[in-house]
Coordinates of C-alpha atoms in Angstrom, one line a residue:
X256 CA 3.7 -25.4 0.2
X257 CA 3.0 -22.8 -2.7
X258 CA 5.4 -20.0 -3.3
X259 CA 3.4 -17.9 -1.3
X260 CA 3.0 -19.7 1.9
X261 CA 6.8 -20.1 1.6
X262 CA 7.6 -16.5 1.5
X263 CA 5.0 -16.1 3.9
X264 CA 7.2 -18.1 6.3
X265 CA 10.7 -16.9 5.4
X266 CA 9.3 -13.9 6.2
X267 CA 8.2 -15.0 10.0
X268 CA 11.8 -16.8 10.1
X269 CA 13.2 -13.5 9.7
X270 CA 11.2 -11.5 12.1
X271 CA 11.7 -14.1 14.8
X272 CA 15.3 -14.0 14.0
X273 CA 16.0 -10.6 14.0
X274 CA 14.1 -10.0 17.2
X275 CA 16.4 -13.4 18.3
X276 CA 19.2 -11.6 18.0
X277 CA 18.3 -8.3 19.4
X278 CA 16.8 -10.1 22.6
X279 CA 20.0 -11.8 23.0
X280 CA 22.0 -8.8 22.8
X281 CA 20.2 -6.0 24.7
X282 CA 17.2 -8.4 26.6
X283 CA 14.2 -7.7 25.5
X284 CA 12.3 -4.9 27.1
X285 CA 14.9 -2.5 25.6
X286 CA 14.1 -4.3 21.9
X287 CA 11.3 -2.1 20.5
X288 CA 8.9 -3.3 17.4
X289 CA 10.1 -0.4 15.1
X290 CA 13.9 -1.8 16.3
X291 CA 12.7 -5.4 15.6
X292 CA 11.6 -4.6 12.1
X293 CA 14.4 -2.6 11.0
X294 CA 16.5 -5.7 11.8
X295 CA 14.0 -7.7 9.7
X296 CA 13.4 -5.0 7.2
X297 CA 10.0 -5.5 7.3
X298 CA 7.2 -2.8 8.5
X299 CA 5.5 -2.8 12.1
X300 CA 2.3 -3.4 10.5
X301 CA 3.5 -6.6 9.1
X302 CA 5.0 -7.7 12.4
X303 CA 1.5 -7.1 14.3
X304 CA -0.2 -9.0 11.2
X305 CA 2.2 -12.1 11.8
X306 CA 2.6 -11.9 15.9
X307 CA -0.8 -9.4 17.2
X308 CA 1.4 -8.1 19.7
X309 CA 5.1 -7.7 21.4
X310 CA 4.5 -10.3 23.9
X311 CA 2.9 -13.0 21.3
X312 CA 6.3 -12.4 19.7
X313 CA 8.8 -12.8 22.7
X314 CA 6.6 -16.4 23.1
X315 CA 7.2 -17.1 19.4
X316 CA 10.7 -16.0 20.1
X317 CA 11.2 -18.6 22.7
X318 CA 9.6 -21.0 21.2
X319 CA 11.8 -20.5 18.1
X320 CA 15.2 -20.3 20.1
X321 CA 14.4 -23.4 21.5
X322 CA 13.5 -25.5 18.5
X323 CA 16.9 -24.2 16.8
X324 CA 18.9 -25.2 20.2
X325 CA 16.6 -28.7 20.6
X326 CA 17.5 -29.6 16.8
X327 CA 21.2 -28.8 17.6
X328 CA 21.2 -30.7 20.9
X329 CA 18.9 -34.3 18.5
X330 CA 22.1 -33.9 16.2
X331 CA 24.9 -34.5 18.8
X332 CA 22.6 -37.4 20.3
X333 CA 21.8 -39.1 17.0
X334 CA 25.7 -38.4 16.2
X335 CA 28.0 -41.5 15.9
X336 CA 30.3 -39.7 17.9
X337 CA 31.7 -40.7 21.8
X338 CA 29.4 -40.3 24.8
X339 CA 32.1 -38.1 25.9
X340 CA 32.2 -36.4 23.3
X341 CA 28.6 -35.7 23.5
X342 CA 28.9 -34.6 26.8
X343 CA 31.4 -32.0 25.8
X344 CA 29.5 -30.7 23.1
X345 CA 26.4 -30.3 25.2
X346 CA 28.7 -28.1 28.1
X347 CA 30.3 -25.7 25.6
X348 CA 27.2 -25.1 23.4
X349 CA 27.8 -21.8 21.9
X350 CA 23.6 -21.1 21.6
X351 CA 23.4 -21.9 25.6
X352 CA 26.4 -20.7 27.0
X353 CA 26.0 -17.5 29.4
X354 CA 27.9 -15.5 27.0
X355 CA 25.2 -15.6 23.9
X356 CA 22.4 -16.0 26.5
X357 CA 20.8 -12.6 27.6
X358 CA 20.1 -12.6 31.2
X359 CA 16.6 -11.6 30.7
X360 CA 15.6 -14.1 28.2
X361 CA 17.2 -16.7 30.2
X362 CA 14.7 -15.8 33.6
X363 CA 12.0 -15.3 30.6
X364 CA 12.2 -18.8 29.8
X365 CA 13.2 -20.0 33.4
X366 CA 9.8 -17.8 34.6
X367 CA 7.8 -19.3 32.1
X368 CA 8.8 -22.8 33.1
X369 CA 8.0 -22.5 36.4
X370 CA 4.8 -20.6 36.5
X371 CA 3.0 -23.2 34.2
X372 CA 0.9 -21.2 31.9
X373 CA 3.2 -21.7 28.5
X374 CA 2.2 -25.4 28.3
X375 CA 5.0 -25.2 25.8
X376 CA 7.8 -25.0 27.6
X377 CA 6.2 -28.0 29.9
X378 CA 5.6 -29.9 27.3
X379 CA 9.0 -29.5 25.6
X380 CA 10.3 -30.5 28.5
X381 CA 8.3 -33.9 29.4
X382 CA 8.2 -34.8 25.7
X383 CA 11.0 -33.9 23.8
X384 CA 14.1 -33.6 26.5
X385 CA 13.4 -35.7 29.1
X386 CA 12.6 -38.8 26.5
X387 CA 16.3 -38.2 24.9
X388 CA 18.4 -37.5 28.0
X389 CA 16.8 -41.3 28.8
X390 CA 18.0 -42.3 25.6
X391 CA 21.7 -40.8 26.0
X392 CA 22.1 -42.4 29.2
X393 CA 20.8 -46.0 27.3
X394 CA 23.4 -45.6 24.9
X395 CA 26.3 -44.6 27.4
X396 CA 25.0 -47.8 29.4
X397 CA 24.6 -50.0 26.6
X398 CA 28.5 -49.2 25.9
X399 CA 30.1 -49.0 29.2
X400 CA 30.3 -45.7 29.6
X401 CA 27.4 -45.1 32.7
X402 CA 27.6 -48.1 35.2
X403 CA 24.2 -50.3 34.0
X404 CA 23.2 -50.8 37.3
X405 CA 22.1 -47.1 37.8
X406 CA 18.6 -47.2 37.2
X407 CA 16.9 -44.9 35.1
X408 CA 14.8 -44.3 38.0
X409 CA 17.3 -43.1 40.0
X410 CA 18.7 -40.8 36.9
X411 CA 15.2 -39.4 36.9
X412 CA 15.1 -38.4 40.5
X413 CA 18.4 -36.6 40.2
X414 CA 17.2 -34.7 36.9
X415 CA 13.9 -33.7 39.0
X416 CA 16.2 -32.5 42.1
X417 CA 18.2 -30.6 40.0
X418 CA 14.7 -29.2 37.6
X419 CA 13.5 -28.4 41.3
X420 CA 16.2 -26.3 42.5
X421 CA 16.7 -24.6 39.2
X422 CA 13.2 -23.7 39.0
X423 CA 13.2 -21.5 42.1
X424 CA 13.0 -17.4 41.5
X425 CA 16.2 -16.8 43.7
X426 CA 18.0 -19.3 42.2
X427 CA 17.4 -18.8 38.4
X428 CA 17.8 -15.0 38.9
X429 CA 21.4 -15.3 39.5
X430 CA 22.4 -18.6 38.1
X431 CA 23.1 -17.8 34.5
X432 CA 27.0 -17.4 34.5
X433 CA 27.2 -21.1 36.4
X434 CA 25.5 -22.7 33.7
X435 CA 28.7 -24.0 32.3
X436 CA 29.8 -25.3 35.9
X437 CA 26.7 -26.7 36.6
X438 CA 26.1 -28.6 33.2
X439 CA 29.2 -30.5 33.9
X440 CA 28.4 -31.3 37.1
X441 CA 25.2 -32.8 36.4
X442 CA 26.6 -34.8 33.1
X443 CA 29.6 -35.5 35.0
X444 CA 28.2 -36.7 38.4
X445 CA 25.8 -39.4 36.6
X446 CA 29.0 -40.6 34.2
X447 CA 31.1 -41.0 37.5
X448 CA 28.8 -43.7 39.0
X449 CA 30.9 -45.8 37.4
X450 CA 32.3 -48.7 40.0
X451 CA 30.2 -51.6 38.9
X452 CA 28.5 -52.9 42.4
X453 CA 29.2 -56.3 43.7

């Protein structure tokens, strides 16, 4: 990449961060573009050059967020640390918890996912996440830690139940300060299968 393709780039990094952090703090239909590219210190022109409009950004905003929280989330898996451990990590998150989270980028994303027109978010999903949470659970079973004879079937069924209910409007509207409670409860109810059957 020549030097200026790279600057060209920081200086997308920057506007998506910026308006990142905004989103997060006051949601974003309070954020305005003049507010976005203050925080960036770069012009409005320069933001409509990179994104052609407000909404094209809040998409390139998402889709930025949850790159950053995905890489975080391939470190703790690929991490030598205990399953447990893991677990742990992925409850308290910092960049998912309810408290960085604003509610309206949370139903953003959550609206998104279920209305299937970002084929992003879909395909984050069936590509990226699912494939690793299978490869978690191998791990955990491989050492004892999930009882083998769950089948990965049966893993995938309870993911999907709990995808399905999440992914309803009334639910997702109001869900955002369990998110904590729940994420234990899912980890947690698939680690307690744990009797070995006779």
């Amino acid at each position: 990449m020549d030097g200026f393709k790279r600057r060209s780039e920081l200086k997308k990094t920057s506007i998506l961060q910026a308006a990142l952090n905004l989103f997060m703090k006051y949601g974003i239909k309070k954020v305005s573009v003049a507010e976005i590219a203050k925080e960036a210190d770069v012009s409005q022109v320069t933001i409509y050059n990179y994104f052609g409009s407000k909404d094209k950004l809040v998409d390139e905003v998402i889709i930025f967020y949850m790159e950053d929280v995905w890489r975080e989330y391939e470190r703790i898996i690929n991490s030598d640390i205990d399953f447990t451990e893991k677990i742990t990590q992925f409850i308290f998150n910092k960049k998912t918890s309810a408290s960085s989270i604003h509610e309206e980028v949370y139903n953003y994303i959550m609206q998104e996912f279920t209305s299937g027109e970002n084929s992003y978010i879909e395909d984050f999903y069936t590509n990226k996440a699912l494939p690793e949470m299978i490869k978690l659970f191998n791990q955990a079973k491989e050492k004892g830690q999930i009882d083998r004879n769950i089948s990965n079937e049966a893993i995938l069924v309870y993911i999907q139940m709990f995808r399905e209910y999440l992914q309803k409007k009334e639910v997702y509207e109001h869900i955002l300060p369990l998110t904590e409670d729940l994420t234990m409860l899912f980890f947690y109810g698939i680690i307690g299968g744990r009797v070995e059957k006779k």
